XYZ file of C-alpha atoms in Angstrom:
582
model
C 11.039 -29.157 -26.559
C 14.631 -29.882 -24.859
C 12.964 -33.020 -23.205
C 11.328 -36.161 -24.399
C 8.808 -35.733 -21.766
C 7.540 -32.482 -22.531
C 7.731 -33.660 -26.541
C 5.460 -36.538 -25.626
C 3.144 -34.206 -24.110
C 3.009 -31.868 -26.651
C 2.688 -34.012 -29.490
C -0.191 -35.953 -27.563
C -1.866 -31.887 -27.497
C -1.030 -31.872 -30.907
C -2.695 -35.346 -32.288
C -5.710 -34.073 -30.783
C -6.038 -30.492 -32.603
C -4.215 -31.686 -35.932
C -1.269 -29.678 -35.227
C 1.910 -31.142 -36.461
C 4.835 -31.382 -33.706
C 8.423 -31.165 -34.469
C 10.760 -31.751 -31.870
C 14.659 -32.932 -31.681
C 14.425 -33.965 -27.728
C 16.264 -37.351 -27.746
C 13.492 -40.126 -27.251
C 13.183 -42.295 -24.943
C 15.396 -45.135 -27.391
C 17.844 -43.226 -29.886
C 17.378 -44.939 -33.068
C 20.564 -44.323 -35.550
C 18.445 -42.722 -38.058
C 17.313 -40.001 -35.877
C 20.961 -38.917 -35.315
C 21.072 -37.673 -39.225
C 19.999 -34.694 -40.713
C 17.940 -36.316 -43.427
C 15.673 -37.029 -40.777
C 14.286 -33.721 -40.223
C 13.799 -33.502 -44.650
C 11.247 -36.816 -43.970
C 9.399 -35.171 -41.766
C 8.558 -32.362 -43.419
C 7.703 -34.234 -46.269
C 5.214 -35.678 -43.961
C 3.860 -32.154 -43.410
C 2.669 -31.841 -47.068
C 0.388 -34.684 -46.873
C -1.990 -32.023 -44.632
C -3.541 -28.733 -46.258
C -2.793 -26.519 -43.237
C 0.534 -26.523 -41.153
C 1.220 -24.743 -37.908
C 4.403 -25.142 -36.809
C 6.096 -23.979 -33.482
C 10.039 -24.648 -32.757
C 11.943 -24.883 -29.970
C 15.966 -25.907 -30.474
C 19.158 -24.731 -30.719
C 19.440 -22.207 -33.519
C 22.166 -25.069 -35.813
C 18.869 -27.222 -35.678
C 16.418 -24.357 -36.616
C 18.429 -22.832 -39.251
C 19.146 -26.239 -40.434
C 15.061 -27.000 -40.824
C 14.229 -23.817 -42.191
C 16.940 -24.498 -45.306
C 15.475 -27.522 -45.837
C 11.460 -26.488 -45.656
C 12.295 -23.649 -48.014
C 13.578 -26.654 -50.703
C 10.800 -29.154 -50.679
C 7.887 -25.687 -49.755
C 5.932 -25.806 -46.524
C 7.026 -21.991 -45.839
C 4.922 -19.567 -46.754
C 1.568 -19.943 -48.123
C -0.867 -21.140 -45.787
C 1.527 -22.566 -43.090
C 2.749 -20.395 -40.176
C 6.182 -20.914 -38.474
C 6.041 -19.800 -34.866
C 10.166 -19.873 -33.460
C 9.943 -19.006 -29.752
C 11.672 -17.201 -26.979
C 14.958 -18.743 -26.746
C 15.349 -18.576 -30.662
C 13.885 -15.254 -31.365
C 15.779 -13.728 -28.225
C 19.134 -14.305 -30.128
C 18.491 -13.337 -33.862
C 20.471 -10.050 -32.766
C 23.416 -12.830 -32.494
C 22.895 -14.578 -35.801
C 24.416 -13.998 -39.296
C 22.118 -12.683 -41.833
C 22.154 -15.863 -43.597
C 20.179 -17.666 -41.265
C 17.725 -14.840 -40.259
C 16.851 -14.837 -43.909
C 16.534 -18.759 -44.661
C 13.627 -17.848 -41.499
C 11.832 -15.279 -43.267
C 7.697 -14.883 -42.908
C 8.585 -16.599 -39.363
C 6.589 -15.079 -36.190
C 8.394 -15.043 -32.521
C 8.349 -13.196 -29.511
C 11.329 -11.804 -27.830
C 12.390 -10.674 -24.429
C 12.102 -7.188 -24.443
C 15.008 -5.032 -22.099
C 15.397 -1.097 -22.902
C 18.557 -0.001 -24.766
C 18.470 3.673 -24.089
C 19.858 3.829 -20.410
C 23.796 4.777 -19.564
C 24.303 1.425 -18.131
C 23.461 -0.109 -21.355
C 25.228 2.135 -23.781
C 28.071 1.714 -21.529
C 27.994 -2.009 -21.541
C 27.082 -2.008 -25.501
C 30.533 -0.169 -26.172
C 32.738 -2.316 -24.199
C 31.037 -5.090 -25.622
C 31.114 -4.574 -29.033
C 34.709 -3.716 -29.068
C 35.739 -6.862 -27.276
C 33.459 -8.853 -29.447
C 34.910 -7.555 -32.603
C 38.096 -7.963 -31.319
C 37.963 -11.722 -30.686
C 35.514 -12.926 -33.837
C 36.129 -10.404 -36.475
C 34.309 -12.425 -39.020
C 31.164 -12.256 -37.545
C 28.798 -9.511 -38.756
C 26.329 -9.183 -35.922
C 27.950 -8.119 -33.001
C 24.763 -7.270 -31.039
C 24.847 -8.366 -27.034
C 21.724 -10.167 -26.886
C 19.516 -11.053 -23.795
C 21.677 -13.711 -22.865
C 24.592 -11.314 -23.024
C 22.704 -9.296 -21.164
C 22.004 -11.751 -18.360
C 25.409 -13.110 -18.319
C 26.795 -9.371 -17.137
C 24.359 -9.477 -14.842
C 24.514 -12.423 -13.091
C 28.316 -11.547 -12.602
C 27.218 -8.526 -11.159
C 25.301 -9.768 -8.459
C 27.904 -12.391 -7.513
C 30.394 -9.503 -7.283
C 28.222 -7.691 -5.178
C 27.346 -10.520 -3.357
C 30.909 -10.757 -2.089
C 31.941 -7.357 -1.795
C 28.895 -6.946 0.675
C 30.382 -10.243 2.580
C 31.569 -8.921 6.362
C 34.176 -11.723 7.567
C 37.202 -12.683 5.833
C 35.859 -16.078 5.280
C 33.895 -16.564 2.599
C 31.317 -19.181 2.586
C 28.805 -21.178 0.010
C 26.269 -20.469 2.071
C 27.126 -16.758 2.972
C 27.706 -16.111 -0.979
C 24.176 -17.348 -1.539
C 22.560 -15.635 1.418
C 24.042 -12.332 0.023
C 22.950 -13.777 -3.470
C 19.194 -13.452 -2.438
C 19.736 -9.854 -0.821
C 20.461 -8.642 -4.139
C 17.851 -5.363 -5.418
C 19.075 -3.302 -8.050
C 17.865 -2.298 -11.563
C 20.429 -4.345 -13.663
C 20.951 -4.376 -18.127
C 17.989 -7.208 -18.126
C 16.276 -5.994 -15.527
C 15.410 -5.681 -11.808
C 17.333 -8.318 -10.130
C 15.022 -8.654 -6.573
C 14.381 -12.431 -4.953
C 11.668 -14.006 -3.546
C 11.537 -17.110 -1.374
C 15.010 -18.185 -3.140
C 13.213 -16.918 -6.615
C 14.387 -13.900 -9.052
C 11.158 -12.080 -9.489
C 11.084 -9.673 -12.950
C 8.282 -8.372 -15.093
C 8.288 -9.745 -18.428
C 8.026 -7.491 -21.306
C 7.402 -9.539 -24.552
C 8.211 -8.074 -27.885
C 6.494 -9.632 -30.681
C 8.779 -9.885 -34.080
C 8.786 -11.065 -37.505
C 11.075 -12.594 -39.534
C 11.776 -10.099 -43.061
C 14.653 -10.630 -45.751
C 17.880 -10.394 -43.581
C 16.361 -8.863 -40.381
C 13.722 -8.543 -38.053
C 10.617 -5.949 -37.764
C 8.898 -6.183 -34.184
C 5.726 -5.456 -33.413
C 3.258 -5.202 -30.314
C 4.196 -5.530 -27.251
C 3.115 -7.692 -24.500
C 3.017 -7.949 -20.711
C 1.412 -9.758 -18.159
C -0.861 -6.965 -17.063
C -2.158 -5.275 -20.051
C -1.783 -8.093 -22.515
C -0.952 -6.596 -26.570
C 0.016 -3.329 -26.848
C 1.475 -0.987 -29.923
C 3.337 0.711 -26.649
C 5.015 -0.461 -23.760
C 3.963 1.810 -20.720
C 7.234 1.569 -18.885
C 5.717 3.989 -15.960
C 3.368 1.204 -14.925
C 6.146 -1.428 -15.863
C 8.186 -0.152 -13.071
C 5.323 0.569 -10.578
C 5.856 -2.642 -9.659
C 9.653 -2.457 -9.663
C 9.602 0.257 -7.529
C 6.168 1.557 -5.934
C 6.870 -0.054 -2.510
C 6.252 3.125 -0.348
C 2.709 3.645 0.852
C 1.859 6.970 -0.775
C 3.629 9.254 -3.653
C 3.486 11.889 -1.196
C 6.424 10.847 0.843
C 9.074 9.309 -1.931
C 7.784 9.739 -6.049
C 10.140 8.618 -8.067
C 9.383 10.109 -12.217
C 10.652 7.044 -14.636
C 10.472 8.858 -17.643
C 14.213 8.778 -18.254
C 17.675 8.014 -16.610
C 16.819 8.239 -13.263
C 19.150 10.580 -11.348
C 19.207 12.721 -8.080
C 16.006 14.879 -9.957
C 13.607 12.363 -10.498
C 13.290 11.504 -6.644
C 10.838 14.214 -5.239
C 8.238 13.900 -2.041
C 8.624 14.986 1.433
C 11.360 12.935 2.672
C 13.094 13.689 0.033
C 12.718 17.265 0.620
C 13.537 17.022 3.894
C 16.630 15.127 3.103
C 17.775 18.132 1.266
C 16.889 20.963 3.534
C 19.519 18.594 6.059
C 21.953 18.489 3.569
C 21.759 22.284 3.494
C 22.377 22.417 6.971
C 25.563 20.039 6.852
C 28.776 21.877 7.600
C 30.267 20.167 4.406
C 29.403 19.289 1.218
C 27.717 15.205 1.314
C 27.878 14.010 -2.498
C 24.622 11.378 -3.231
C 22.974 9.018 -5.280
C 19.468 8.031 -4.974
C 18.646 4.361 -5.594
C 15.112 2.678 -6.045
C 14.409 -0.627 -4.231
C 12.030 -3.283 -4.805
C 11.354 -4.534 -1.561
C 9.499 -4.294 1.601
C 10.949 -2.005 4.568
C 12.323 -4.654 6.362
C 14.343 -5.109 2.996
C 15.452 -1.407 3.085
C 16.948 -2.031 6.930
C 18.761 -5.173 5.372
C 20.091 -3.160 2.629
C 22.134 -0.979 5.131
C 22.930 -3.581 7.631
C 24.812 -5.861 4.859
C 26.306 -2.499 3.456
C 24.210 -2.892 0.149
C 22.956 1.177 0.224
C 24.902 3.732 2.725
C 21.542 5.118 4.199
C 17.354 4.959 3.563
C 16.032 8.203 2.885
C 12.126 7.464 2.718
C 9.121 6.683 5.480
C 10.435 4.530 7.638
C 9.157 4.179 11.245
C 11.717 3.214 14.248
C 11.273 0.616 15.537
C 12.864 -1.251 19.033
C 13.515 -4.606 16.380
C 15.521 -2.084 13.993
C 17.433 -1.112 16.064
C 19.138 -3.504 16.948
C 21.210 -3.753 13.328
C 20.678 0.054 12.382
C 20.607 3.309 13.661
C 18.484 6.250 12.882
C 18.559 9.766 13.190
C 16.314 12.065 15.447
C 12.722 11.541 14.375
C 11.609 13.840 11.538
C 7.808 13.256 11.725
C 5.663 11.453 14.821
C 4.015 8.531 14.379
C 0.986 6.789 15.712
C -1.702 4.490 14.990
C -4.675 6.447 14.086
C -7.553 4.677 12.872
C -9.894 5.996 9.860
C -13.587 5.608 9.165
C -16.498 6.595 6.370
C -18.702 9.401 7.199
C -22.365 7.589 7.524
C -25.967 8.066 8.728
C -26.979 5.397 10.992
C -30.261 3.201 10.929
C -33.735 4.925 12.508
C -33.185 4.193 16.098
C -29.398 5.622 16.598
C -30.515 7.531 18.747
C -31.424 5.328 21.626
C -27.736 3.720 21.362
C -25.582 6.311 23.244
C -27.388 4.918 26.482
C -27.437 1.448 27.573
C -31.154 0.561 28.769
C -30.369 0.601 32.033
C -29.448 4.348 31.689
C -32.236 4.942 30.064
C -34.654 3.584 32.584
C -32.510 5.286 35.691
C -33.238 8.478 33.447
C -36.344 7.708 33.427
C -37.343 7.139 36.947
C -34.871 10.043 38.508
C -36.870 12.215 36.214
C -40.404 11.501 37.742
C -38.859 11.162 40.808
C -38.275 14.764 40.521
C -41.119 15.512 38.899
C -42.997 13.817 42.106
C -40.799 15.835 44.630
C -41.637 19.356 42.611
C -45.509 19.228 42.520
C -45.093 18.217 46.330
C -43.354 21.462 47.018
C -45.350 23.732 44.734
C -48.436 22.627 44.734
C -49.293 24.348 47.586
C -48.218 27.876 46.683
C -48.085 27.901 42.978
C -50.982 28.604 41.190
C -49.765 27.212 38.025
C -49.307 23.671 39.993
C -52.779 23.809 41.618
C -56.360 23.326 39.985
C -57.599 19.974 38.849
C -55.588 16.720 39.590
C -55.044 15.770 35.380
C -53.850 19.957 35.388
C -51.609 19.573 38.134
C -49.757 16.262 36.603
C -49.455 17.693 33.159
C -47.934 21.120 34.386
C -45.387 19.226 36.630
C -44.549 16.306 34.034
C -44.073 19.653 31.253
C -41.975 21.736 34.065
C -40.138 18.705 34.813
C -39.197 17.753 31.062
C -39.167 21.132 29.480
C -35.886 21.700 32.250
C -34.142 19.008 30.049
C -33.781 22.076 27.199
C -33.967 25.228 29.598
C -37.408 26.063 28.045
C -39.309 26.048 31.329
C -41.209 29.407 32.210
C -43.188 28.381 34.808
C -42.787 30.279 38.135
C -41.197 28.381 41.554
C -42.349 29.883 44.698
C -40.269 27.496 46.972
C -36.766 27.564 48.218
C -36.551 24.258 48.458
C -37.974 23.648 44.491
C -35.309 26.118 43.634
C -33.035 23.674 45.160
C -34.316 20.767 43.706
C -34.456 22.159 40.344
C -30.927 24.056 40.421
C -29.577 20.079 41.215
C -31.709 18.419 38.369
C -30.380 21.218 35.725
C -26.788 19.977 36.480
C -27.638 16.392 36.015
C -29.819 17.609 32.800
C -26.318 19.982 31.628
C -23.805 16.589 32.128
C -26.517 13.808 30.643
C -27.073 16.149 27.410
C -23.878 17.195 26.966
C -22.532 13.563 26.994
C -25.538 11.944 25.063
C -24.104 14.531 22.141
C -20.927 13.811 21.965
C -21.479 9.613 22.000
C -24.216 10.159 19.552
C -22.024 12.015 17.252
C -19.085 8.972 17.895
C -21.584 6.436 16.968
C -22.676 8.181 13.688
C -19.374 8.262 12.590
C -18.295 4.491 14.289
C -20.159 1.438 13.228
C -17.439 -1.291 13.238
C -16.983 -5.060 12.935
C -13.958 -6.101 13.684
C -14.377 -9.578 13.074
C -11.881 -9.580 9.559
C -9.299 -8.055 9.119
C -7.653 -8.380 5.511
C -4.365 -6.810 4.479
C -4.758 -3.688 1.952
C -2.433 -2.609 -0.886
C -0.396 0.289 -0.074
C -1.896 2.420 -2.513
C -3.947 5.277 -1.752
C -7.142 4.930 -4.432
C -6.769 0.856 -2.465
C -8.403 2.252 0.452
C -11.271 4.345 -1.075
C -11.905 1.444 -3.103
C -12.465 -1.276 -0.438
C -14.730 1.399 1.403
C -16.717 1.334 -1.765
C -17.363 -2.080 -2.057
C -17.837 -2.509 1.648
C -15.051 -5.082 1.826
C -13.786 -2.951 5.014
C -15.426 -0.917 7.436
C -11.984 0.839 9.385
C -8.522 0.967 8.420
C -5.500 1.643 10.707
C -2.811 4.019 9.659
C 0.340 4.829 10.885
C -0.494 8.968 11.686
C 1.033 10.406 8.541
C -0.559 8.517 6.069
C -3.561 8.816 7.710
C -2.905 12.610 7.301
C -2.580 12.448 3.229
C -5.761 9.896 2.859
C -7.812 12.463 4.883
C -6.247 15.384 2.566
C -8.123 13.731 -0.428
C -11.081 11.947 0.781
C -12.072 14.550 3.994
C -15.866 14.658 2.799
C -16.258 11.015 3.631
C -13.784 9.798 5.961
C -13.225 10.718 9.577
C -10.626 9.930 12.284
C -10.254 8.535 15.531
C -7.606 9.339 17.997
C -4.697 7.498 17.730
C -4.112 5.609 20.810
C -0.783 4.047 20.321
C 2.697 5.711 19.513
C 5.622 4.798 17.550
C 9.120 6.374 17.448
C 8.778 8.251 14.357
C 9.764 8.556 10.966
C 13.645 8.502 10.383
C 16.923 8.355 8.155
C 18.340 5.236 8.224
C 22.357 4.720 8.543
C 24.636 1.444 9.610
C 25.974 1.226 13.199
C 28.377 3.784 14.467
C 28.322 6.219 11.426
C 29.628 9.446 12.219
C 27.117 10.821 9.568
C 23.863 9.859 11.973
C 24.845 12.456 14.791
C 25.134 15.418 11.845
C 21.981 14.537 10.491
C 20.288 14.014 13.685
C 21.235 17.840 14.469
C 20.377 18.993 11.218
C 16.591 17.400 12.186
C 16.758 19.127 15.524
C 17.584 22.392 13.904
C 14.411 22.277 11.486
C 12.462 21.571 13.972
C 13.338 24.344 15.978
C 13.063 27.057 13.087
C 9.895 25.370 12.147
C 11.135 24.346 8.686
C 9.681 20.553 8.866
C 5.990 22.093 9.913
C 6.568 24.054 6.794
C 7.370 21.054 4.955
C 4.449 18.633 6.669
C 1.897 21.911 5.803
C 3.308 21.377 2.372
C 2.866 17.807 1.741
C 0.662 16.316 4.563
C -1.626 19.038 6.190
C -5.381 18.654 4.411
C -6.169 21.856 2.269
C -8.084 24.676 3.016
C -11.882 22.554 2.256
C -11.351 19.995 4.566
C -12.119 19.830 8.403
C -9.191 18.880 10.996
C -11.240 19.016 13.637
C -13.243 16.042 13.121
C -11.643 13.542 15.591
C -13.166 11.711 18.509
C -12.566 9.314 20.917
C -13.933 5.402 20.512
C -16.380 4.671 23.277
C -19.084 2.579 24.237
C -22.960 3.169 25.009
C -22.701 5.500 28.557
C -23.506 3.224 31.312
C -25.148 3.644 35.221
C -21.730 2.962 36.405
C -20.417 6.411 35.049
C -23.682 8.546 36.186
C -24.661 7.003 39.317
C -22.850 9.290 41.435
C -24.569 12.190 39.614
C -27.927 10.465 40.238
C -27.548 9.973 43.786
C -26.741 13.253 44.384
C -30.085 14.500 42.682
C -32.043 11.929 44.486
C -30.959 12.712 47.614
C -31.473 16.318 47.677
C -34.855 16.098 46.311
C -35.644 13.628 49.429
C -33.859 15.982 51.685
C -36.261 18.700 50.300
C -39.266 17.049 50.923
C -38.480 15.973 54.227
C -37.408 19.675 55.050
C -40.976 20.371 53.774
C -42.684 17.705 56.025
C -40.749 19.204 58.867
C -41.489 22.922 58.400
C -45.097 22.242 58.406
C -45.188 20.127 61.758
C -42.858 22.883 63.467
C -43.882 25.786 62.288
């Protein structure tokens, strides 16, 4: 411990489990004898006295090699005693001389863990070496080290900070404000801030203290806890995996990353521009940590030259960017699962009001029809229980066309050629708000904010933790590719500008590109490209959108009503009149 309260602490923890502490944080009154050396021989004297010691040690490496040459004289190394050095000491054993790493052997630690096999290190490992060995040519270990490692880095982003600094007057604050921009995959790692912290993965590397080196073994992370592997794929998921779905940027981490690892379809159609370019635009793709309001940023304070990915335009953009002509639409489309509803459905795509206006028009008509044919129809004549049953199943079995019994009147003709129409617009839109309501049951009454990962989705569906989910249109497009047995959509009802390359104000680059798109579009090139990536396959249905409504109401049929009602009334009166006149 570098503090006398976190010692205290500690050694309070330690009392309490029998676990000796050993710490060289100044106390709270320095007393002359804990300035010496012979000190730290007392203590671990003192350590004999128990029959089990576990040790863990936190100091400067002086103080630790010091300790570990004296433990090894007077014995509590090795045997039944574990030494435990931690981060900050076993992080620089690549600095130390082979004396002290073997005065520490049978020691356990854990290390920060950065990969050595990219060009940026081996670059940075040459230069450093050779200046290194320059200046101290007596020391045998020349390795960088973590802290090497972080030093570079840290320079880096200051330079950067400045170099992407607009006015000629350079600021505290503005250096710090640039500071916090920073997003870029550095020696140590991915240098990205959040609320004024540095965010980073940690990859532990477990090690062990042998003769005059060091053997590691497992790994660990946060995520996956001990490993004999470290899975740097899902490592840098995190680092990187900020757009929505692989289908529109996928970036392969297996190795260096250059221009070939970036595939999807905006990167695709970023090429098939370039092809289009009347000369020759040299690149370099770059992977950001950060949210798409951090991409726009990245441009505005001159941090990337353009955004190649799936980024909408918007009017608040705009305003410190420009982008090209839209590649793809966009619109909010809203997606569903595919489920039966409860018993009685079927009564919801009419209010009750509708239902009992159905109702009475249809007896109303059934009334008016055995008036009219009941006098020359056979098939309506007969006993009074025959006569009501043959006009109630005449009257109903219109609903379906299925009638077959004869009309002898002009006037029923009339009537009945007026109630088909009402029966033709009442079925037809019963259907199609039965078959929204199947597919709609919603409750919008939370609304949580999903991961943008596509297995996310299907996931909270599952468990019920969602009932809808709003995409913008082309991811909807690529969830309904994979999942198109049970998920439907709606229409989308609002639109946004579109997906587009991103480049700072007033580049001359924008209006080339911006033709390019045109271009494509024209020869049909990004259809190809949207069939490609986007369009569901072969097995799923594209046709399965509707319209959000409500339960059909009197308001929308009462016209149609009226009109049916009247002319069976003007029938019957027609009726009345004939027989008084003629």
């Amino acid at each position: 411990m570098n503090k006398w309260e976190e010692a205290a602490l500690v050694a309070a923890m330690g009392n309490k489990v029998n676990v000796p502490v050993l710490s060289f944080a100044a106390p709270a009154i320095t007393s002359p004898i804990l300035q010496h050396r012979g000190f730290v021989l007392d203590e671990l004297l003192k350590l004999q006295l128990t029959t089990q010691s576990r040790v863990v040690l936190q100091s400067s490496i002086p103080m630790v090699s010091h300790l570990f040459r004296e433990a090894k004289k007077v014995g509590p190394v090795g045997r039944e005693s574990a030494w435990i050095i931690s981060e900050s000491v076993a992080s620089v054993l690549d600095s130390v001389n082979n004396f002290v790493i073997s005065s520490m052997e049978g020691a356990l630690g854990i290390k920060t863990y950065y990969s050595n096999s990219g060009n940026s290190y081996k670059d940075f490992y040459g230069q450093f070496t050779k200046i290194f060995e320059t200046k101290y040519p007596e020391e045998h270990n020349h390795e960088p080290g973590i802290y090497a490692l972080r030093a570079y880095d840290s320079i880096m982003t200051i330079s950067q900070a400045i170099e992407r600094t607009i006015s000629n007057s350079i600021s505290q604050k503005m250096i710090l404000e640039n500071i916090l921009l920073s997003n870029f995959s550095s020696l140590s790692g991915q240098i990205h801030f959040e609320a004024g912290k540095l965010l980073q993965t940690p990859i532990l590397r477990i090690v062990n203290v042998v003769k005059k080196g060091y053997e590691e073994l497992d790994f660990w992370t946060p995520e996956s806890g001990f490993s004999k592997t470290v899975e740097m794929k899902s490592c840098t998921e995190k680092i990187v995996g900020r757009t929505s779905f692989q289908k529109f940027v996928k970036v392969d981490y297996s190795e260096n990353l250059d221009n070939s690892k970036f595939d999807g379809w905006c990167i695709e159609v970023f090429n098939e521009v370039r092809k289009i370019l009347p000369y020759s635009l040299p690149y370099k793709f770059m992977y950001l940590n950060g949210s798409y309001e951090d991409l726009v940023d990245g441009v505005y304070y001159k941090t990337f030259d353009a955004v190649v990915g799936d980024l909408t335009i918007l009017a608040n953009r705009t305003k410190y960017v420009e982008f090209t002509q839209p590649y793809a639409e966009s619109g909010l489309s809203m997606v569903v699962p595919i489920e039966p509803g409860s018993a009685w459905m079927f009564f919801k795509p009419l209010t009750w009001k509708m239902w009992l206006m159905t109702g009475v028009v249809l007896i109303y008509t059934m009334l008016i029809v055995w008036f009219l044919e009941h006098q020359y129809s056979p098939e309506f004549n007969g006993p009074l229980k025959n006569q009501i049953g043959t006009t109630l199943w005449f009257t109903f079995s219109t609903q379906f066309f299925a009638h077959t019994e004869r009309v002898y009147s002009n006037l029923t003709r009339v009537v009945v050629v007026v109630w088909l129409f009402v029966v033709l617009i009442l079925t037809s839109s019963y259907t199609a708000n039965l078959s929204s309501i199947l597919t709609e049951k919603l409750n919008l009454t939370n609304i949580i904010h999903v991961t943008n990962k596509l297995y996310a989705y299907e996931e909270h569906f599952r468990n019920k933790s969602i009932a809808t989910a709003f995409f913008e249109l082309p991811y909807e497009k690529i969830f309904i590719n994979k999942y198109c047995k049970g998920f439907t959509t709606f229409t989308q009802t609002n639109r946004f500008g579109g997906f587009g390359f991103v480049f700072p104000k007033s580049s001359p680059i924008k209006k080339d590109f911006s033709e390019a798109i045109l271009k494509l579009s024209k020869d049909g090139s990004l259809t190809r490209l949207e069939k490609k990536w986007l369009i569901p396959s072969s097995v799923c249905s594209t046709d399965k959108t509707y319209n959000t409504t409500d339960p059909l109401s009197i308001q929308s049929f009462w016209g149609l009503f009226l009109i049916s009602v009247a002319t069976s009334t003007i029938c019957l009166l027609l009726s009345h009149y004939n027989k008084i006149y003629f």
